[in-house]
C-alpha positions in Angstrom: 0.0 0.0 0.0 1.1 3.3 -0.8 1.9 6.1 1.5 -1.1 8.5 2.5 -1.2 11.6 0.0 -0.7 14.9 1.2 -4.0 16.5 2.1 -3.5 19.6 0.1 -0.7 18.6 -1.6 -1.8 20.5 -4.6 -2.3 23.7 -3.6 0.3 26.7 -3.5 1.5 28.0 0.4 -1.5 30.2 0.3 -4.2 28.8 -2.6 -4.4 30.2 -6.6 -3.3 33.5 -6.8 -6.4 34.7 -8.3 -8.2 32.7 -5.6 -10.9 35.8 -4.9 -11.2 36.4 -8.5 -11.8 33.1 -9.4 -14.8 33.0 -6.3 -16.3 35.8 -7.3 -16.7 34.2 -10.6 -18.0 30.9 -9.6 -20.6 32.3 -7.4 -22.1 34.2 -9.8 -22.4 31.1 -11.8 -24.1 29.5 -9.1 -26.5 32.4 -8.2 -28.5 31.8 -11.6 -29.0 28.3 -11.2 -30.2 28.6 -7.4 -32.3 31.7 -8.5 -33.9 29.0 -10.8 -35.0 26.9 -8.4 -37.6 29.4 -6.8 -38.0 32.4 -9.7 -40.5 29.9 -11.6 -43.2 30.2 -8.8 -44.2 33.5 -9.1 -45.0 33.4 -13.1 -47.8 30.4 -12.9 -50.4 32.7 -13.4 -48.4 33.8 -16.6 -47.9 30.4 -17.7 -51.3 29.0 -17.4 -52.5 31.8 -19.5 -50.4 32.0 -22.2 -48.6 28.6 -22.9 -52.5 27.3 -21.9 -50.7 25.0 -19.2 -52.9 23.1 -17.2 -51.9 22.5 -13.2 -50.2 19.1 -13.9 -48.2 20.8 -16.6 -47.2 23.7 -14.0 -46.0 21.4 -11.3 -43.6 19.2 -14.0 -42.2 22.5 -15.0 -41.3 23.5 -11.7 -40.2 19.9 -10.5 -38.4 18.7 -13.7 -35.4 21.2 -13.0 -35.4 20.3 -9.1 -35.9 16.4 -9.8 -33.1 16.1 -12.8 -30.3 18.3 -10.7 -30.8 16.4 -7.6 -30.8 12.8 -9.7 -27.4 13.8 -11.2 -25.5 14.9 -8.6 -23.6 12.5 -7.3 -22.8 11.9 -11.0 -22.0 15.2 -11.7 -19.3 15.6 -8.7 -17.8 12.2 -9.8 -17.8 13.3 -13.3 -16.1 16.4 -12.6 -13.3 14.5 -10.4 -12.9 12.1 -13.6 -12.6 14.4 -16.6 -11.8 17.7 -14.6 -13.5 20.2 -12.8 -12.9 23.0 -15.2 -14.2 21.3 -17.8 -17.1 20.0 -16.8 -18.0 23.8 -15.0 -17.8 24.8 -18.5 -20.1 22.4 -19.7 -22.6 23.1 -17.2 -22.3 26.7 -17.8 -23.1 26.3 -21.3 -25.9 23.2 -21.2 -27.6 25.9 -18.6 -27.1 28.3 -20.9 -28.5 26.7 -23.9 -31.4 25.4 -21.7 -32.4 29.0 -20.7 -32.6 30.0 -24.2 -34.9 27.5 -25.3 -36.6 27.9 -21.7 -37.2 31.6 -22.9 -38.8 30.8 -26.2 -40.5 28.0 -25.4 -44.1 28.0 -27.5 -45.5 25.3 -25.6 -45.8 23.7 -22.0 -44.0 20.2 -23.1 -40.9 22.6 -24.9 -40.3 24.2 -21.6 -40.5 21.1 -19.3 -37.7 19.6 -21.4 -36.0 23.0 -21.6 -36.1 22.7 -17.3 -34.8 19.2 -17.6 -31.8 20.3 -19.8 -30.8 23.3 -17.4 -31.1 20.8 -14.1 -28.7 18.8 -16.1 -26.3 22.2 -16.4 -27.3 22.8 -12.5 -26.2 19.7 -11.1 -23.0 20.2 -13.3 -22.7 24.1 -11.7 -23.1 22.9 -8.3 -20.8 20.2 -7.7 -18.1 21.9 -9.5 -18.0 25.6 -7.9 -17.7 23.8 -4.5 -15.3 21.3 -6.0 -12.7 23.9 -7.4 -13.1 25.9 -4.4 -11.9 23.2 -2.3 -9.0 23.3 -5.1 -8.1 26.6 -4.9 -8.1 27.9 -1.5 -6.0 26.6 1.5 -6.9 25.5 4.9 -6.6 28.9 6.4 -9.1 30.5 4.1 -11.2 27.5 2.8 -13.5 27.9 5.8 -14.1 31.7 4.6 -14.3 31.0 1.1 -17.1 28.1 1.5 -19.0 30.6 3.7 -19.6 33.0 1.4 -20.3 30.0 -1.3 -22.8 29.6 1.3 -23.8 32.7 1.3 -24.9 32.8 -2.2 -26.8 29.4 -1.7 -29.5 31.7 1.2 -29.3 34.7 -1.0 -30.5 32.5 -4.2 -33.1 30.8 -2.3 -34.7 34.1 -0.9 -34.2 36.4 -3.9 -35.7 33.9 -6.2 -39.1 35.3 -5.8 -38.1 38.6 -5.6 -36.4 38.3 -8.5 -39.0 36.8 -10.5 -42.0 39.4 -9.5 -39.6 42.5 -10.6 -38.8 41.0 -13.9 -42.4 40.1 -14.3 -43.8 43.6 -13.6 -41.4 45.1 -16.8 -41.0 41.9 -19.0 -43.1 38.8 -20.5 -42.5 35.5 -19.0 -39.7 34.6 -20.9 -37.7 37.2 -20.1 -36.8 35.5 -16.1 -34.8 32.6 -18.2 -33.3 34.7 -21.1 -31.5 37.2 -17.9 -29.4 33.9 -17.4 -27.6 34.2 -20.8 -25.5 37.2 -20.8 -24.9 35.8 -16.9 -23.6 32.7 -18.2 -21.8 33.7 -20.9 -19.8 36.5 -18.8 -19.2 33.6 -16.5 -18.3 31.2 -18.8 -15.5 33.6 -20.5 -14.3 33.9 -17.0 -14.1 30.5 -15.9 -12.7 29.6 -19.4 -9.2 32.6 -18.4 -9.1 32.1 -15.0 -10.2 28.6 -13.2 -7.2 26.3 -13.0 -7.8 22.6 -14.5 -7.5 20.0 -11.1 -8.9 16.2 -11.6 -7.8 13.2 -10.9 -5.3 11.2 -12.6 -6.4 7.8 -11.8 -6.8 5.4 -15.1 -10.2 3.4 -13.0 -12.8 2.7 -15.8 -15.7 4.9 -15.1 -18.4 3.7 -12.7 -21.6 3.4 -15.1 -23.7 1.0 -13.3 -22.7 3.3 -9.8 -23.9 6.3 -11.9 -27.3 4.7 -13.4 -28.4 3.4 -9.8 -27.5 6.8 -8.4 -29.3 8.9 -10.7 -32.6 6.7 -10.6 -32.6 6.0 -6.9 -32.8 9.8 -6.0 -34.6 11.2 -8.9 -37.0 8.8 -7.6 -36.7 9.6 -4.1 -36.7 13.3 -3.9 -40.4 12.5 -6.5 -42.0 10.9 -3.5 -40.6 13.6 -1.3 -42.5 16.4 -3.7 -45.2 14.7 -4.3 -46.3 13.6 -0.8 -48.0 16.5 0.0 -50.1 16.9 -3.1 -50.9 13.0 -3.6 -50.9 12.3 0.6 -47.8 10.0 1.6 -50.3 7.2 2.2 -51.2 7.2 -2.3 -49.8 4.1 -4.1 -48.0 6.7 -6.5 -45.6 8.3 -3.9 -45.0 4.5 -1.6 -44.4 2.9 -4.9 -41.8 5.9 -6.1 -40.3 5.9 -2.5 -40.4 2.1 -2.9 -38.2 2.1 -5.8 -36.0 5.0 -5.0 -35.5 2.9 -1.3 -34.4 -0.1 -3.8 -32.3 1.0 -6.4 -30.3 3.3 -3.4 -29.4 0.4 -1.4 -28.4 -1.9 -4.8 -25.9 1.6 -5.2 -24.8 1.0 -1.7 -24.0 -3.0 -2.5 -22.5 -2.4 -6.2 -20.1 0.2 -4.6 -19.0 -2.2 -2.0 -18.4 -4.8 -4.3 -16.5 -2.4 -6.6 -12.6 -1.8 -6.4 -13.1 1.9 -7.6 -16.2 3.2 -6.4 -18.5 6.5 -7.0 -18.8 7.3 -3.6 -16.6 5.1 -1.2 -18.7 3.7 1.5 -16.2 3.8 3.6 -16.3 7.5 4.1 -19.3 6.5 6.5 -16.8 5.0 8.7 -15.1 8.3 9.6 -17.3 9.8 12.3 -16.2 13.1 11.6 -17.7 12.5 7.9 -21.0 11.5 9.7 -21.3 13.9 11.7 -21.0 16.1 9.1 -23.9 14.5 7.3 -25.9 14.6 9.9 -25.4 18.0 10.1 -26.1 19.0 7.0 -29.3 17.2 6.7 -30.7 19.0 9.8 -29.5 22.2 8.6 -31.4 21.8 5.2 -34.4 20.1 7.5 -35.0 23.2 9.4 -34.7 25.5 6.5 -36.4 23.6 3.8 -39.4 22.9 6.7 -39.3 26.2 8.1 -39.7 28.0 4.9 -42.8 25.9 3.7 -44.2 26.9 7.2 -43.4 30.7 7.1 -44.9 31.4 4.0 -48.4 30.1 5.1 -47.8 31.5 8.8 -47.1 35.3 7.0 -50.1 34.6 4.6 -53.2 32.7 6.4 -52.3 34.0 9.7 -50.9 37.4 9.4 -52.9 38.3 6.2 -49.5 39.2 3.8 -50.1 38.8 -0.2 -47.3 36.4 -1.8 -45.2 39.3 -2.4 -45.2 40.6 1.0 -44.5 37.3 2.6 -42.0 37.0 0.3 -40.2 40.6 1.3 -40.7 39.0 5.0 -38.7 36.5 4.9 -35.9 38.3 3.6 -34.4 39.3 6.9 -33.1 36.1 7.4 -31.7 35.5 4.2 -29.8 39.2 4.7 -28.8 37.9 7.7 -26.8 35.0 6.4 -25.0 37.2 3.7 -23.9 39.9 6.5 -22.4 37.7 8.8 -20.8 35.4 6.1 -19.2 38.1 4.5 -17.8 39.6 7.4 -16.3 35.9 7.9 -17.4 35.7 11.2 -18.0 31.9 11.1 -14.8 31.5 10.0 -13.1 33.4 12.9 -14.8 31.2 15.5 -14.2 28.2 13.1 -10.4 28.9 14.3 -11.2 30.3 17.8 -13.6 27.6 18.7 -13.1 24.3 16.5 -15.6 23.3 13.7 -18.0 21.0 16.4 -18.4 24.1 18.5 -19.1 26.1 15.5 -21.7 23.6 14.5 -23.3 23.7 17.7 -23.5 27.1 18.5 -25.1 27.5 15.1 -27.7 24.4 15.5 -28.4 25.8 18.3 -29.5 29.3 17.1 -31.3 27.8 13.9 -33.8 25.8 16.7 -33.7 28.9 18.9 -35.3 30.5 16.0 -38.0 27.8 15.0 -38.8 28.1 18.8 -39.0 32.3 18.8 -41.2 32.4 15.8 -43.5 29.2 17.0 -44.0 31.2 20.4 -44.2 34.7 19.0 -44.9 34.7 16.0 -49.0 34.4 16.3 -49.3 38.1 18.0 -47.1 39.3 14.8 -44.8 39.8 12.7 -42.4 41.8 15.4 -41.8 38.3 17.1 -41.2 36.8 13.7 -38.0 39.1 12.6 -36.5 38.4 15.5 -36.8 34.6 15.2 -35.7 34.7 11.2 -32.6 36.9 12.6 -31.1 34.7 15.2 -32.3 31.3 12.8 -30.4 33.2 10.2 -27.1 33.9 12.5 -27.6 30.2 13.0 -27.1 28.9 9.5 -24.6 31.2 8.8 -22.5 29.6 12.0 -23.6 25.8 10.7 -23.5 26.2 7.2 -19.7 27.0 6.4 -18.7 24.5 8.9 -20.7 22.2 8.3 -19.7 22.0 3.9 -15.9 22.4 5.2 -16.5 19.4 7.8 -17.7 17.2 5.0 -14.9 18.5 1.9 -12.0 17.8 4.5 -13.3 14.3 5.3 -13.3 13.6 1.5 -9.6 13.1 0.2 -8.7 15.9 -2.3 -8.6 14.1 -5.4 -13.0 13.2 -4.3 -13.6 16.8 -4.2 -16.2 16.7 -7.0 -17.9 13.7 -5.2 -18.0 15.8 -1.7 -19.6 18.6 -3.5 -22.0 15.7 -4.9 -23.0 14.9 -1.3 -23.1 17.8 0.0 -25.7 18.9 -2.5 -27.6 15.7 -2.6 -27.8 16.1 1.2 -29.4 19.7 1.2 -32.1 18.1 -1.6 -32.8 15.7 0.9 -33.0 17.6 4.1 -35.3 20.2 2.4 -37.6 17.7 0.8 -37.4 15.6 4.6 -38.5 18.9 6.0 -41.6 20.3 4.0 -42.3 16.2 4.7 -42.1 15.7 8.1 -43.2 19.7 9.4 -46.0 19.9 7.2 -47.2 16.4 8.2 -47.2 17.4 12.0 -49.1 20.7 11.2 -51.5 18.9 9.3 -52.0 16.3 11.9 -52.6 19.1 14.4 -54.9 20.9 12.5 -57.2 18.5 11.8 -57.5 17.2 15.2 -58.4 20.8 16.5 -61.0 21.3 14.0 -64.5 20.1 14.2 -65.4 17.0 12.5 -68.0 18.7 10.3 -66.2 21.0 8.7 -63.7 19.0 7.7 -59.5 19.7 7.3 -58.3 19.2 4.0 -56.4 22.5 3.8 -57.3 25.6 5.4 -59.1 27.7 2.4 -61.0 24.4 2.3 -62.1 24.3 5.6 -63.0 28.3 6.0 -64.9 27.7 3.3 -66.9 25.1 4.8 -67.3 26.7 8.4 -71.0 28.5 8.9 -70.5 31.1 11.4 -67.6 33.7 12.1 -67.0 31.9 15.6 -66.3 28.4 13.8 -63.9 30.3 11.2 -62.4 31.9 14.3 -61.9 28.6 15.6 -60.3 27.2 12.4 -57.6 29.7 12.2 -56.9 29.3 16.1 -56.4 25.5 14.7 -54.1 26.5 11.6 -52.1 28.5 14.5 -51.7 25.9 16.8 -50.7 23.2 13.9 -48.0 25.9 12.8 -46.7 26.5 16.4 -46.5 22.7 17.0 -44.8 21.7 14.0 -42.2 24.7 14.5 -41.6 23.9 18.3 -40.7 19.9 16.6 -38.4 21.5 13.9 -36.4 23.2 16.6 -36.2 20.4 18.8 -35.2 17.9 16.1 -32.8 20.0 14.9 -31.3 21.0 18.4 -30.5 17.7 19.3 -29.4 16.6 15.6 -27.1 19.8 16.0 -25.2 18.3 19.3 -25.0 14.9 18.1 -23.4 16.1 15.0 -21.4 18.0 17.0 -20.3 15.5 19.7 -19.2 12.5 16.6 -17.0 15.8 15.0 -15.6 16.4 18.7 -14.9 12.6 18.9 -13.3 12.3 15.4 -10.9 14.9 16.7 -9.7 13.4 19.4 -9.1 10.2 17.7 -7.3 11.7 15.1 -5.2 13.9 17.8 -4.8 10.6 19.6 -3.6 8.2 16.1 -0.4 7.3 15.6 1.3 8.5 12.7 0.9 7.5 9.2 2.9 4.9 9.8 0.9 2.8 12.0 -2.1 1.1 11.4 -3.9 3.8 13.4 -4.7 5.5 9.8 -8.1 6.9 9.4 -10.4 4.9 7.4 -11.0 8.4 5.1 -7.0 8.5 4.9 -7.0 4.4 3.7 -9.8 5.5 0.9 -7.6 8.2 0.2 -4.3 5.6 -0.2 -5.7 4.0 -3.1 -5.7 7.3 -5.2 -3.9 9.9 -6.7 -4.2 13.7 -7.4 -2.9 15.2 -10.6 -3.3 18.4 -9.1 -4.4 21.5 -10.9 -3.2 22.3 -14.5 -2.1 24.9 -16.0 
């Protein structure tokens, strides 16, 4: 067996030269295709008019781009590792490109579904390889920084997506919120093309195709179930068949990469507990936003009486929050101050501290509600970083593109797990508060349905209660998923504090994955 490589064997004393540069290029790569995740919502009315879409037709469009980027991105990251990060960033910058134009001038509802598919394809690409060649380019002093405001980005495309999508809308026709992405992408893909060093690699392995197949199918078909659970009930024979499936083909991935001498993903990452703690982490993180987003928007709208647009504007706070203390690399300074499972804790534990302020006071208004979205927001901007640079420095170099896979696959996950699990608790609340003759199947449905103003009254006190309850479980889940991520990082520490030297058989079992490869580094 080979010596252990390096861990950042391949990077200068202090990362690229044009290290900033290069981030400030990437992320504006990436703010377009998380701006496409959310900007679609607000033109359904405009859809449904003009392209004559019918509701079935509106949901694919909107799920096709979400359901193809999550599918592929495990590929995508071990793709990129394969046949080079650069390349295959410019590839996605220019498949998203393509697919935006023809996304634009789309003349019918089935030319803009596969238009969304094409662009997920480009996003999945994007995503896996801005974290990858980040990873590349920046050392261990500054990765920390540099993946927070990568992070950063990630909140500020979530939240502005709407935004976004309404201002366009008010000037432009439909079209016009994908056709904004091409001068983005082509300035970016100039960019990338000068300045973003070539890293991959250099292992001769065939490719894994069966690895990559099993992959893509098992969580396209998972993250379906996940979105359509709410709209078909988790109960319907379409989502426990799709879940079904996706459970299936998942764990033949698991068994074929066992069984395989050069793996996708190497299982035995999930031997390192620092790895899995990481994980953890990261699927709570995306748990409380994903779930606490679906529950703030009807919160600000059924209870507090906002229009879309003003729920929208809401929520920003804790988007802006994020941004302000990732840029001013706050995270980052603790990261060193602290250590990464203190971090991740601290932050955890503000993100449920928020859940908790909004589910106590956020029924008398929205006052109570700012403050909660401030301190959840402080909270993911503590987690977040950490939590991507816990999981990229489990990973050896040379897997960066796979890391950034699983880090992305994870934040799918958790999102879908939380609208899942959240809105299943409010609904189970809700309809056990209100009266069996009115019925529960959504709120509109059952204030329609109610026959005096007392039994609406009632109703809403219900919807309340349902929201509080499912907040007060988020925070709690997500409190103690935050310390047990935490504690496995703290004891992955000490073990590797306590090992022998490289030497000795007291090598991690990341470090062993890492033996049986070799980086090419970046080139020129």
């Amino acid at each position: 067996m080979t010596a252990p490589a390096a861990p950042r064997s391949d990077l200068a004393p202090h990362g690229h030269p044009q290290r900033w540069l290069i981030l400030g290029v990437i992320c504006l790569a990436q703010l377009t295709v998380l701006l496409d995740n959310t900007v679609l919502n607000v033109a359904i009315p405009s859809l449904t008019t003009e392209l004559d879409a019918s509701t079935a037709d509106v949901q694919w469009m909107i799920n096709a781009y979400s359901l193809v980027q999550a599918g592929l991105l495990l590929t995508a990251g071990s793709s990129a590792d394969r046949y080079g990060r650069k390349k295959m960033l410019v590839v996605g910058l220019a498949l998203f490109g393509v697919g935006s134009l023809v996304a634009g001038l789309a003349q019918s509802s089935g030319q803009l579904i596969a238009a969304r598919a094409g662009m997920g394809v480009g996003g999945a690409l994007l995503l896996t390889t801005t974290l990858a060649v980040v990873v590349q380019i920046f050392d261990d002093a500054e990765r920390v920084k540099a993946i927070g405001i990568w992070s950063t980005v990630s909140s500020l495309g979530f939240a502005a997506g709407p935004l976004f999508g309404g201002f366009v809308l008010d000037h432009f026709w439909w079209g016009a919120i994908f056709l904004i992405n091409i001068p983005v992408a082509l300035i970016a893909l100039a960019a990338v093309v000068r300045l973003v060093p070539e890293s991959k690699s250099g292992r001769g392995e065939r490719p894994d195709l069966l690895g990559a197949l099993l992959s893509t199918i098992g969580m396209t078909a998972v993250v379906f179930a996940i979105i359509s659970g709410p709209e078909h009930g988790w109960t319907s024979g379409r989502v426990l068949l799709t879940a079904f499936v996706g459970a299936a083909v998942m764990a033949g991935f698991v068994l074929w990469e066992l069984h395989i001498p050069n793996p996708m993903l190497d299982m035995h990452f999930f031997r390192n507990q620092k790895f899995v703690g990481a994980v953890a982490g990261a699927i709570l993180v995306a748990f409380g936003m994903g779930g606490s987003l679906f529950l703030l928007t009807q919160h600000l709208q059924f209870v507090l009486g906002y229009g879309p647009l003003e729920a929208g504007l809401r929520t920003a706070p804790m988007a802006l929050t994020v941004v302000a203390l990732n840029l001013t690399g706050l995270g980052a300074r603790l990261v060193r101050k602290w250590g990464t499972p203190a971090v991740i804790a601290a932050g955890m534990s503000g993100l449920a501290a928020g859940l908790a302020a909004i589910a106590v006071l956020g029924r008398y208004g929205y006052g109570g509600m700012l403050f909660g979205l401030v301190v959840m927001g402080a909270g993911i901007a503590l987690a977040m970083p950490a939590m991507a640079n816990a999981i990229m420095s489990a990973i050896p170099p040379e897997k960066a593109g796979v890391g950034a896979g699983v880090n992305g696959t994870l934040a799918e996950f958790g999102n879908g797990l939380g609208v899942a699990v959240l809105g299943a608790v409010m609904n189970a609340r809700f309809a056990a508060l209100v009266p069996a003759a009115v019925g529960a199947s959504s709120l509109p449905a059952a204030l329609a349905a109610a026959g005096s103003p007392e039994a609406r009254e009632q109703i809403e006190d219900a919807f309340a209660s349902g929201l509080e309850v499912s907040q007060l479980a988020g925070a709690v889940a997500v409190l103690a998923g935050g310390l047990v991520a935490a504690l496995l990082l703290r004891r992955a520490e000490r073990m590797e504090a306590s090992a022998p030297g490289p030497a000795s058989t007291g090598t991690s079992q990341v470090e062993k994955a890492g033996d049986r490869a070799d980086s090419t580094g970046p080139q020129a």
